[in-house]
Amino acid sequence: MYDQVQVKSAVNVLQEAPDNILLELRCEVLTVIASLRKKLTIPSDECCGILDKLLAKVGTIEKLKKQGVVESIGPIRPSPQDIRFWHVSTVQRSVKDSTSLLHALFAYRSLAFEFEQYLKNNGLQSRVEELANNLKLSENRTNGHMNNFLRQNGMEDRTYRNAISLGIKILVLETIFGSSGISLLVAFVFGKFSNLNYKLLENIISFLRDENSAYSALGVLAKSLSEFVDDGQKHYDGMF
């Protein structure tokens, strides 16, 4: 074990090391720095990073709300295949326009709702309720239920599995927050939200609920979007 004096000494050695030696050991030094940065990351930093990005999107989100569901979603072309597959695949290819994000959001939720209905029909516990009551259970698998569902519905592509998993995570966030409107915020941070540890969902919600938080306005906005999301889901599901 090392004590503080030894660690401080090591830091000083790095700071005072000649440039030529640092360059010779560049790969080793950068690897250590990357490892230290990961160790020193505070969970709240990750949450704040997501919320800061959302603050920059408030104008866009409010514009969608003002436009209304039909105009914001736009027309959806008929497809012989499951259109939800293409909608989630589109955003996974880094397409970021608002319409594509909305299509993906409703596709994620639709697939998650379908899986939840499958569990209910088979007398199994809701995965969303299970996780909302205990986020630690996110580390447990679904005991093959997901595999059975995917196989029965011909959803062999891994895109479906990932989409349902993210859809469930979105519904869990909605359940804990108490409003479906929060999912519209998620649409603008799909990548970061997908990588966020389940245990940090409560941190996100705490920031949104805290009236003294820099993100309290986002919480108010999220609650005001529930009707948009609910109507949007009905409109989306009715188009295919």
PDB file of C-alpha atoms in Angstrom, residues 105 107-113 161-173:
ATOM      1  CA  LEU A 105     -37.863   7.275 -29.041  1.00  0.00           C
ATOM      2  CA  ALA A 107     -39.754   2.845 -31.472  1.00  0.00           C
ATOM      3  CA  TYR A 108     -37.749   2.120 -28.302  1.00  0.00           C
ATOM      4  CA  ARG A 109     -40.817   2.595 -26.128  1.00  0.00           C
ATOM      5  CA  SER A 110     -43.026   0.555 -28.456  1.00  0.00           C
ATOM      6  CA  LEU A 111     -40.658  -2.418 -28.377  1.00  0.00           C
ATOM      7  CA  ALA A 112     -40.310  -2.184 -24.598  1.00  0.00           C
ATOM      8  CA  PHE A 113     -44.099  -2.037 -24.156  1.00  0.00           C
ATOM      9  CA  ARG A 161     -32.220  -6.743 -28.096  1.00  0.00           C
ATOM     10  CA  ASN A 162     -30.352  -3.484 -27.608  1.00  0.00           C
ATOM     11  CA  ALA A 163     -33.454  -1.464 -28.487  1.00  0.00           C
ATOM     12  CA  ILE A 164     -35.667  -3.297 -25.994  1.00  0.00           C
ATOM     13  CA  SER A 165     -33.029  -2.946 -23.275  1.00  0.00           C
ATOM     14  CA  LEU A 166     -32.808   0.798 -23.855  1.00  0.00           C
ATOM     15  CA  GLY A 167     -36.597   1.064 -24.094  1.00  0.00           C
ATOM     16  CA  ILE A 168     -36.958  -0.623 -20.723  1.00  0.00           C
ATOM     17  CA  LYS A 169     -34.391   1.744 -19.240  1.00  0.00           C
ATOM     18  CA  ILE A 170     -36.367   4.705 -20.562  1.00  0.00           C
ATOM     19  CA  LEU A 171     -39.605   3.366 -19.053  1.00  0.00           C
ATOM     20  CA  VAL A 172     -37.853   2.767 -15.728  1.00  0.00           C
ATOM     21  CA  LEU A 173     -36.709   6.395 -15.695  1.00  0.00           C
TER      22      LEU A 173
END
